[in-house]
PDB file of C-alpha atoms in Angstrom:
ATOM      1  CA  LEU J   1      13.517  19.000  16.512  1.00 36.00           C
ATOM      2  CA  THR J   2      13.980  18.277  12.810  1.00 35.00           C
ATOM      3  CA  GLN J   3      14.839  14.645  13.579  1.00 37.00           C
ATOM      4  CA  LEU J   4      11.853  14.312  15.904  1.00 35.00           C
ATOM      5  CA  GLY J   5       9.558  15.821  13.277  1.00 35.00           C
ATOM      6  CA  PHE J   6      10.910  13.497  10.592  1.00 33.00           C
ATOM      7  CA  ARG J   7      10.483  10.483  12.828  1.00 37.00           C
ATOM      8  CA  ALA J   8       6.892  11.407  13.735  1.00 36.00           C
ATOM      9  CA  SER J   9       6.091  11.952  10.066  1.00 36.00           C
ATOM     10  CA  LEU J  10       7.566   8.591   9.112  1.00 36.00           C
ATOM     11  CA  LEU J  11       5.671   6.751  11.844  1.00 35.00           C
ATOM     12  CA  ASP J  12       2.384   8.423  10.892  1.00 41.00           C
ATOM     13  CA  SER J  13       2.871   7.678   7.205  1.00 43.00           C
ATOM     14  CA  SER J  14       3.701   4.021   7.861  1.00 50.00           C
ATOM     15  CA  VAL J  15       0.071   3.306   8.831  1.00 67.00           C
ATOM     16  CA  ARG J  16      -1.647   5.790   6.518  1.00 78.00           C
ATOM     17  CA  TYR J  17      -3.118   3.151   4.208  1.00 81.00           C
ATOM     18  CA  LEU J  18      -3.797   0.698   7.015  1.00 77.00           C
ATOM     19  CA  GLU J  19      -5.889   3.178   8.989  1.00 80.00           C
ATOM     20  CA  ARG J  20      -8.032   4.042   5.947  1.00 88.00           C
ATOM     21  CA  LEU J  21      -8.851   0.518   4.834  1.00 86.00           C
ATOM     22  CA  HIS J  22     -12.200  -0.822   6.032  1.00 86.00           C
ATOM     23  CA  TYR J  23     -11.573  -3.986   8.056  1.00 84.00           C
ATOM     24  CA  ASP J  24     -11.487  -5.512  11.526  1.00 85.00           C
ATOM     25  CA  VAL J  25      -9.072  -8.380  10.875  1.00 85.00           C
ATOM     26  CA  ALA J  26      -6.424  -8.625   8.152  1.00 82.00           C
ATOM     27  CA  LEU J  27      -4.984 -11.690   6.449  1.00 84.00           C
ATOM     28  CA  VAL J  28      -1.496 -11.243   5.003  1.00 82.00           C
ATOM     29  CA  SER J  29       1.318 -13.568   4.001  1.00 80.00           C
ATOM     30  CA  VAL J  30       3.818 -14.494   6.690  1.00 73.00           C
ATOM     31  CA  ASN J  31       6.471 -13.026   4.383  1.00 77.00           C
ATOM     32  CA  THR J  32       4.858  -9.593   4.107  1.00 75.00           C
ATOM     33  CA  LEU J  33       7.021  -6.947   5.760  1.00 70.00           C
ATOM     34  CA  PHE J  34       5.456  -3.656   4.642  1.00 72.00           C
ATOM     35  CA  LEU J  35       2.407  -2.653   2.648  1.00 75.00           C
ATOM     36  CA  ALA J  36       4.753  -1.675  -0.185  1.00 75.00           C
ATOM     37  CA  GLN J  37       6.502  -5.057   0.020  1.00 79.00           C
ATOM     38  CA  THR J  38       3.884  -7.785   0.187  1.00 83.00           C
ATOM     39  CA  GLU J  39       3.860 -11.414  -0.855  1.00 86.00           C
ATOM     40  CA  PRO J  40       0.609 -12.802  -2.310  1.00 90.00           C
ATOM     41  CA  PHE J  41      -1.284 -15.704  -0.780  1.00 86.00           C
ATOM     42  CA  SER J  42      -4.188 -17.861  -1.913  1.00 88.00           C
ATOM     43  CA  ILE J  43      -7.618 -16.217  -2.016  1.00 91.00           C
ATOM     44  CA  ARG J  44      -9.005 -19.520  -0.744  1.00 87.00           C
ATOM     45  CA  ARG J  45      -7.862 -18.485   2.722  1.00 84.00           C
ATOM     46  CA  LEU J  46     -10.096 -15.442   2.566  1.00 87.00           C
ATOM     47  CA  TYR J  47     -13.195 -17.339   1.463  1.00 87.00           C
ATOM     48  CA  GLN J  48     -12.568 -19.966   4.140  1.00 85.00           C
ATOM     49  CA  ALA J  49     -12.610 -17.158   6.700  1.00 85.00           C
ATOM     50  CA  LEU J  50     -16.000 -16.017   5.393  1.00 87.00           C
ATOM     51  CA  GLY J  51     -17.599 -19.212   6.692  1.00 84.00           C
ATOM     52  CA  LEU J  52     -16.505 -18.642  10.278  1.00 86.00           C
ATOM     53  CA  SER J  53     -18.843 -17.516  13.048  1.00 86.00           C
ATOM     54  CA  GLY J  54     -18.665 -13.772  13.662  1.00 90.00           C
ATOM     55  CA  VAL J  55     -17.377 -12.930  10.158  1.00 91.00           C
ATOM     56  CA  VAL J  56     -19.774 -10.816   8.099  1.00 92.00           C
ATOM     57  CA  GLY J  57     -17.711 -10.000   5.013  1.00 92.00           C
ATOM     58  CA  VAL J  58     -14.356 -10.360   3.269  1.00 93.00           C
ATOM     59  CA  THR J  59     -12.588  -8.323   0.592  1.00 94.00           C
ATOM     60  CA  PRO J  60      -9.482  -9.175  -1.434  1.00 95.00           C
ATOM     61  CA  VAL J  61      -7.008  -6.356  -2.115  1.00 95.00           C
ATOM     62  CA  TYR J  62      -4.231  -6.442  -4.700  1.00 97.00           C
ATOM     63  CA  VAL J  63      -1.191  -4.174  -4.363  1.00 95.00           C
ATOM     64  CA  SER J  64       2.073  -3.839  -6.243  1.00 95.00           C
ATOM     65  CA  ASN J  65       4.633  -1.292  -7.388  1.00 95.00           C
ATOM     66  CA  GLY J  66       4.406  -0.353 -11.049  1.00 97.00           C
ATOM     67  CA  VAL J  67       6.320   1.905 -13.429  1.00 98.00           C
ATOM     68  CA  TRP J  68       4.538   5.214 -14.055  1.00 98.00           C
ATOM     69  CA  LYS J  69       5.413   7.358 -17.062  1.00 98.00           C
ATOM     70  CA  ASN J  70       5.275  11.051 -16.239  1.00 98.00           C
ATOM     71  CA  PRO J  71       3.106  12.324 -19.133  1.00 97.00           C
ATOM     72  CA  PHE J  72       4.887  15.692 -19.136  1.00 97.00           C
ATOM     73  CA  ASP J  73       8.570  14.723 -19.294  1.00 96.00           C
ATOM     74  CA  HIS J  74       8.111  10.956 -19.975  1.00 96.00           C
ATOM     75  CA  ALA J  75      10.426  10.066 -17.081  1.00 97.00           C
ATOM     76  CA  PRO J  76       9.661   6.727 -15.375  1.00 97.00           C
ATOM     77  CA  ARG J  77       8.768   6.697 -11.692  1.00 97.00           C
ATOM     78  CA  SER J  78       7.778   3.967  -9.281  1.00 96.00           C
ATOM     79  CA  ILE J  79       4.119   4.122  -8.267  1.00 97.00           C
ATOM     80  CA  PHE J  80       2.068   2.074  -5.796  1.00 95.00           C
ATOM     81  CA  VAL J  81      -1.012   0.503  -7.408  1.00 97.00           C
ATOM     82  CA  VAL J  82      -4.003  -0.704  -5.396  1.00 96.00           C
ATOM     83  CA  GLY J  83      -6.653  -2.925  -6.983  1.00 97.00           C
ATOM     84  CA  ILE J  84     -10.045  -3.350  -5.326  1.00 96.00           C
ATOM     85  CA  ASP J  85     -13.576  -4.441  -6.121  1.00 95.00           C
ATOM     86  CA  PRO J  86     -15.149  -1.093  -7.146  1.00 95.00           C
ATOM     87  CA  SER J  87     -18.503  -2.142  -5.721  1.00 93.00           C
ATOM     88  CA  ASP J  88     -17.055  -2.470  -2.216  1.00 92.00           C
ATOM     89  CA  ALA J  89     -16.301   0.525   0.048  1.00 90.00           C
ATOM     90  CA  VAL J  90     -12.782  -0.631   0.909  1.00 90.00           C
ATOM     91  CA  LEU J  91     -10.762   2.589   1.120  1.00 92.00           C
ATOM     92  CA  GLN J  92     -11.931   5.584   3.119  1.00 91.00           C
ATOM     93  CA  ALA J  93     -10.089   8.587   1.711  1.00 94.00           C
ATOM     94  CA  PRO J  94     -11.117  11.920   0.148  1.00 96.00           C
ATOM     95  CA  GLY J  95     -12.111  11.469  -3.479  1.00 97.00           C
ATOM     96  CA  VAL J  96     -12.578   7.699  -3.321  1.00 97.00           C
ATOM     97  CA  PRO J  97     -16.395   7.614  -2.858  1.00 95.00           C
ATOM     98  CA  GLU J  98     -16.848  10.004  -5.793  1.00 95.00           C
ATOM     99  CA  GLY J  99     -14.390   8.296  -8.120  1.00 96.00           C
ATOM    100  CA  GLN J 100     -14.456   4.629  -7.199  1.00 95.00           C
ATOM    101  CA  GLY J 101     -17.243   3.767  -9.617  1.00 95.00           C
ATOM    102  CA  LEU J 102     -15.292   5.304 -12.511  1.00 97.00           C
ATOM    103  CA  VAL J 103     -12.533   2.705 -12.303  1.00 98.00           C
ATOM    104  CA  ARG J 104     -14.955   0.045 -13.520  1.00 97.00           C
ATOM    105  CA  ARG J 105     -14.029   1.320 -16.973  1.00 97.00           C
ATOM    106  CA  ARG J 106     -11.234  -0.510 -18.732  1.00 98.00           C
ATOM    107  CA  ASP J 107      -7.774   0.945 -17.949  1.00 98.00           C
ATOM    108  CA  ALA J 108      -9.224   3.719 -15.745  1.00 98.00           C
ATOM    109  CA  VAL J 109      -7.350   4.823 -12.606  1.00 98.00           C
ATOM    110  CA  LEU J 110      -7.609   7.372  -9.806  1.00 98.00           C
ATOM    111  CA  PHE J 111      -4.407   9.318  -9.103  1.00 98.00           C
ATOM    112  CA  ASP J 112      -3.299  10.325  -5.609  1.00 98.00           C
ATOM    113  CA  ALA J 113      -3.235  14.132  -5.705  1.00 98.00           C
ATOM    114  CA  LEU J 114      -0.726  14.124  -2.822  1.00 96.00           C
ATOM    115  CA  SER J 115       1.880  12.073  -4.706  1.00 96.00           C
ATOM    116  CA  ARG J 116       5.405  13.419  -4.991  1.00 95.00           C
ATOM    117  CA  PRO J 117       5.853  16.095  -7.682  1.00 96.00           C
ATOM    118  CA  GLU J 118       8.223  13.871  -9.695  1.00 96.00           C
ATOM    119  CA  HIS J 119       5.145  12.056 -11.015  1.00 98.00           C
ATOM    120  CA  GLY J 120       4.128  15.266 -12.778  1.00 97.00           C
ATOM    121  CA  PRO J 121       1.517  17.993 -12.137  1.00 98.00           C
ATOM    122  CA  ILE J 122      -1.269  15.471 -12.623  1.00 98.00           C
ATOM    123  CA  ALA J 123      -3.714  16.939 -10.101  1.00 98.00           C
ATOM    124  CA  GLU J 124      -3.407  20.473 -11.532  1.00 97.00           C
ATOM    125  CA  ALA J 125      -3.748  19.242 -15.113  1.00 98.00           C
ATOM    126  CA  PHE J 126      -6.775  17.108 -14.249  1.00 98.00           C
ATOM    127  CA  ARG J 127      -8.535  19.964 -12.466  1.00 97.00           C
ATOM    128  CA  GLN J 128      -7.944  22.250 -15.446  1.00 97.00           C
ATOM    129  CA  ARG J 129      -8.522  19.903 -18.382  1.00 96.00           C
ATOM    130  CA  GLY J 130     -10.135  16.751 -17.057  1.00 97.00           C
ATOM    131  CA  PRO J 131      -9.017  13.152 -17.737  1.00 97.00           C
ATOM    132  CA  LEU J 132      -5.550  12.572 -19.138  1.00 97.00           C
ATOM    133  CA  ARG J 133      -3.678   9.569 -20.496  1.00 98.00           C
ATOM    134  CA  THR J 134      -0.294   8.087 -19.690  1.00 98.00           C
ATOM    135  CA  GLU J 135       1.241   4.643 -19.222  1.00 98.00           C
ATOM    136  CA  VAL J 136       1.766   2.245 -16.334  1.00 98.00           C
ATOM    137  CA  ASN J 137       3.954  -0.788 -16.996  1.00 98.00           C
ATOM    138  CA  ASP J 138       3.910   0.176 -20.710  1.00 97.00           C
ATOM    139  CA  ARG J 139       0.117  -0.057 -20.805  1.00 98.00           C
ATOM    140  CA  GLU J 140      -1.963   3.018 -21.559  1.00 98.00           C
ATOM    141  CA  VAL J 141      -4.207   4.159 -18.721  1.00 98.00           C
ATOM    142  CA  GLU J 142      -6.584   7.063 -18.250  1.00 98.00           C
ATOM    143  CA  VAL J 143      -6.618   9.156 -15.089  1.00 98.00           C
ATOM    144  CA  VAL J 144     -10.356   9.631 -14.532  1.00 98.00           C
ATOM    145  CA  GLY J 145     -10.282  11.116 -11.039  1.00 98.00           C
ATOM    146  CA  LEU J 146      -8.261  12.127  -8.003  1.00 98.00           C
ATOM    147  CA  PHE J 147      -8.104  10.939  -4.420  1.00 98.00           C
ATOM    148  CA  GLU J 148      -5.959  11.996  -1.464  1.00 96.00           C
ATOM    149  CA  MET J 149      -3.778   9.585   0.438  1.00 93.00           C
ATOM    150  CA  GLY J 150      -0.256  11.013   0.610  1.00 91.00           C
ATOM    151  CA  THR J 151       3.163   9.425   0.583  1.00 87.00           C
ATOM    152  CA  SER J 152       3.947   6.636   2.991  1.00 78.00           C
ATOM    153  CA  PHE J 153       6.833   4.408   3.995  1.00 70.00           C
ATOM    154  CA  GLY J 154       8.207   3.182   0.645  1.00 77.00           C
ATOM    155  CA  ILE J 155       5.371   4.832  -1.323  1.00 88.00           C
ATOM    156  CA  ASP J 156       6.004   8.045  -3.298  1.00 92.00           C
ATOM    157  CA  GLY J 157       2.756   8.043  -5.255  1.00 95.00           C
ATOM    158  CA  SER J 158      -0.379   5.931  -5.636  1.00 96.00           C
ATOM    159  CA  LEU J 159      -3.029   4.805  -8.076  1.00 98.00           C
ATOM    160  CA  LEU J 160      -6.372   3.239  -7.207  1.00 98.00           C
ATOM    161  CA  THR J 161      -8.108   1.040  -9.758  1.00 98.00           C
ATOM    162  CA  SER J 162     -10.398  -1.968 -10.063  1.00 98.00           C
ATOM    163  CA  ASP J 163      -9.201  -5.516  -9.487  1.00 97.00           C
ATOM    164  CA  ASP J 164      -9.754  -6.231 -13.200  1.00 98.00           C
ATOM    165  CA  ASN J 165      -7.627  -3.274 -14.261  1.00 98.00           C
ATOM    166  CA  PHE J 166      -4.961  -4.193 -11.727  1.00 98.00           C
ATOM    167  CA  LEU J 167      -4.613  -7.635 -13.304  1.00 98.00           C
ATOM    168  CA  ARG J 168      -4.338  -6.027 -16.744  1.00 98.00           C
ATOM    169  CA  LEU J 169      -1.478  -3.852 -15.485  1.00 98.00           C
ATOM    170  CA  PHE J 170       0.230  -6.842 -13.850  1.00 98.00           C
ATOM    171  CA  PRO J 171      -0.544  -9.744 -16.234  1.00 97.00           C
ATOM    172  CA  GLN J 172       1.904 -12.014 -14.407  1.00 96.00           C
ATOM    173  CA  ARG J 173      -0.348 -11.885 -11.344  1.00 96.00           C
ATOM    174  CA  ALA J 174      -3.089 -14.495 -10.874  1.00 96.00           C
ATOM    175  CA  ARG J 175      -6.545 -13.477  -9.672  1.00 96.00           C
ATOM    176  CA  ASN J 176      -6.477 -16.151  -6.983  1.00 95.00           C
ATOM    177  CA  GLN J 177      -3.320 -14.677  -5.414  1.00 95.00           C
ATOM    178  CA  VAL J 178      -4.117 -11.661  -3.229  1.00 94.00           C
ATOM    179  CA  ASP J 179      -1.911  -9.385  -1.132  1.00 91.00           C
ATOM    180  CA  ILE J 180      -4.263  -8.389   1.677  1.00 89.00           C
ATOM    181  CA  GLY J 181      -7.444 -10.047   2.853  1.00 88.00           C
ATOM    182  CA  LEU J 182      -9.775  -7.686   4.679  1.00 90.00           C
ATOM    183  CA  VAL J 183     -12.178  -9.352   7.095  1.00 89.00           C
ATOM    184  CA  ARG J 184     -15.127  -7.567   8.693  1.00 91.00           C
ATOM    185  CA  THR J 185     -16.594  -9.015  11.859  1.00 90.00           C
ATOM    186  CA  GLU J 186     -19.663  -8.477  13.961  1.00 92.00           C
ATOM    187  CA  PRO J 187     -19.235  -5.504  16.335  1.00 90.00           C
ATOM    188  CA  GLY J 188     -16.814  -6.318  19.142  1.00 85.00           C
ATOM    189  CA  ARG J 189     -15.912  -9.735  17.746  1.00 84.00           C
ATOM    190  CA  SER J 190     -12.561  -9.056  16.059  1.00 80.00           C
ATOM    191  CA  ALA J 191     -10.318 -10.127  18.963  1.00 80.00           C
ATOM    192  CA  SER J 192     -12.342 -13.269  19.682  1.00 81.00           C
ATOM    193  CA  VAL J 193     -12.506 -14.282  16.008  1.00 80.00           C
ATOM    194  CA  VAL J 194      -8.717 -14.300  15.461  1.00 80.00           C
ATOM    195  CA  PRO J 195      -7.716 -17.420  17.501  1.00 81.00           C
ATOM    196  CA  GLY J 196     -10.528 -19.481  16.000  1.00 75.00           C
ATOM    197  CA  MET J 197      -9.694 -18.244  12.524  1.00 77.00           C
ATOM    198  CA  ARG J 198      -6.069 -19.325  12.839  1.00 76.00           C
ATOM    199  CA  SER J 199      -7.071 -22.777  14.077  1.00 77.00           C
ATOM    200  CA  VAL J 200      -9.875 -23.422  11.600  1.00 70.00           C
ATOM    201  CA  LEU J 201      -7.958 -22.206   8.555  1.00 70.00           C
ATOM    202  CA  ALA J 202      -5.064 -24.520   9.397  1.00 70.00           C
ATOM    203  CA  GLN J 203      -7.419 -27.494   9.762  1.00 70.00           C
ATOM    204  CA  LEU J 204      -9.404 -26.804   6.583  1.00 59.00           C
ATOM    205  CA  ASP J 205      -6.393 -27.084   4.300  1.00 59.00           C
ATOM    206  CA  PRO J 206      -3.013 -27.885   5.889  1.00 60.00           C
ATOM    207  CA  THR J 207      -1.352 -27.779   2.430  1.00 53.00           C
ATOM    208  CA  LEU J 208      -1.910 -24.033   2.137  1.00 49.00           C
ATOM    209  CA  PRO J 209       0.618 -21.782   3.909  1.00 51.00           C
ATOM    210  CA  LEU J 210      -1.163 -20.009   6.744  1.00 50.00           C
ATOM    211  CA  GLY J 211      -1.023 -16.257   6.477  1.00 53.00           C
ATOM    212  CA  ASN J 212      -0.749 -13.939   9.413  1.00 59.00           C
ATOM    213  CA  VAL J 213      -4.157 -13.291  10.959  1.00 62.00           C
ATOM    214  CA  ARG J 214      -4.096  -9.988  12.801  1.00 56.00           C
ATOM    215  CA  THR J 215      -6.585  -7.493  14.148  1.00 51.00           C
ATOM    216  CA  MET J 216      -6.439  -3.892  12.972  1.00 50.00           C
ATOM    217  CA  GLU J 217      -4.702  -2.872  16.212  1.00 55.00           C
ATOM    218  CA  GLU J 218      -2.069  -5.621  15.857  1.00 57.00           C
ATOM    219  CA  LEU J 219      -1.350  -4.662  12.243  1.00 53.00           C
ATOM    220  CA  PHE J 220      -0.956  -0.994  13.237  1.00 48.00           C
ATOM    221  CA  ALA J 221       1.435  -1.928  16.052  1.00 55.00           C
ATOM    222  CA  ASP J 222       3.477  -4.170  13.748  1.00 57.00           C
ATOM    223  CA  SER J 223       3.851  -1.465  11.107  1.00 51.00           C
ATOM    224  CA  MET J 224       4.786   1.159  13.690  1.00 49.00           C
ATOM    225  CA  LYS J 225       7.420  -1.177  15.154  1.00 53.00           C
ATOM    226  CA  ARG J 226       9.050  -1.697  11.758  1.00 50.00           C
ATOM    227  CA  ALA J 227       8.982   2.034  11.057  1.00 47.00           C
ATOM    228  CA  ARG J 228      10.644   2.726  14.424  1.00 48.00           C
ATOM    229  CA  LEU J 229      13.393   0.223  13.596  1.00 50.00           C
ATOM    230  CA  ALA J 230      13.901   1.965  10.250  1.00 46.00           C
ATOM    231  CA  THR J 231      14.228   5.385  11.898  1.00 46.00           C
ATOM    232  CA  ILE J 232      16.667   4.009  14.501  1.00 49.00           C
ATOM    233  CA  ALA J 233      18.810   2.497  11.741  1.00 49.00           C
ATOM    234  CA  LEU J 234      18.666   5.768   9.788  1.00 46.00           C
ATOM    235  CA  GLY J 235      19.710   7.730  12.873  1.00 52.00           C
ATOM    236  CA  ALA J 236      22.585   5.326  13.549  1.00 57.00           C
ATOM    237  CA  PHE J 237      23.891   5.721   9.994  1.00 56.00           C
ATOM    238  CA  ALA J 238      23.591   9.514  10.242  1.00 53.00           C
ATOM    239  CA  LEU J 239      25.530   9.503  13.525  1.00 60.00           C
ATOM    240  CA  LEU J 240      28.222   7.288  11.991  1.00 64.00           C
ATOM    241  CA  ALA J 241      28.509   9.605   8.974  1.00 65.00           C
ATOM    242  CA  LEU J 242      28.848  12.622  11.296  1.00 66.00           C
ATOM    243  CA  LEU J 243      31.530  10.855  13.337  1.00 67.00           C
ATOM    244  CA  LEU J 244      33.525   9.924  10.234  1.00 68.00           C
ATOM    245  CA  ALA J 245      33.248  13.498   8.937  1.00 67.00           C
ATOM    246  CA  ALA J 246      34.504  14.853  12.282  1.00 68.00           C
ATOM    247  CA  ILE J 247      37.457  12.437  12.235  1.00 73.00           C
ATOM    248  CA  GLY J 248      38.257  13.485   8.686  1.00 66.00           C
ATOM    249  CA  ILE J 249      38.153  17.198   9.529  1.00 74.00           C
ATOM    250  CA  TYR J 250      40.323  16.632  12.611  1.00 62.00           C
ATOM    251  CA  GLY J 251      42.843  14.724  10.514  1.00 63.00           C
ATOM    252  CA  VAL J 252      43.047  17.493   7.920  1.00 65.00           C
ATOM    253  CA  MET J 253      43.450  20.181  10.590  1.00 69.00           C
ATOM    254  CA  ALA J 254      46.116  18.149  12.452  1.00 66.00           C
ATOM    255  CA  HIS J 255      48.036  17.624   9.221  1.00 61.00           C
ATOM    256  CA  ALA J 256      47.827  21.332   8.354  1.00 66.00           C
ATOM    257  CA  ALA J 257      49.029  22.331  11.835  1.00 66.00           C
ATOM    258  CA  ALA J 258      51.982  19.988  11.587  1.00 62.00           C
TER     259      ALA J 258
END
């Protein structure tokens, strides 16, 4: 039962971000494996998609893992950072509508109140005293609000900020290189738009690597499949460890009996 519960939790968490982003079709690099392990692609792909029939809007999303400094014990922790256009309702999660406008401010971030406790009691401190300062990638930031997302596959904690602030935190990143392209279509058009999008994007600029064009349902299924493979591998390693331990115990007992 414990293993089944762990597996269900892992599978649910693997699509937590995907199910709360506002899109019908997603553009991602062919080399992207997980949301926490993406490879950027040219934003030109996204704006090319905007000109296609049935497409009503596009949104670039930047994501990367940064180094968070726990402001209480100063210990470094990995944290997942999401950069969005604060004028666009991209992420549908508690706290985002109220706090999204605040991240327009320079070096302002929203902290995921459901992050692992190793990041520090940020939510409690914020609720008691208001905004607090710390560092991400050795740059000072101000936590100006909270949202609720929760941990996910490869993600122990999260920050939400503006695209401008994201690029300040990751100065090596170029604005024209995005991690996820969110495409919104006319109602009921997502499945029919995808084949045409793949064909047209390839014809418009053959020199640009074509990213994966997938509907929301396809992206969910892909993420769930990878999470299932991860849980199978984890279970196999656990079984192997148990078998080796049993062999070791048997060997010790046999030696003692002799």
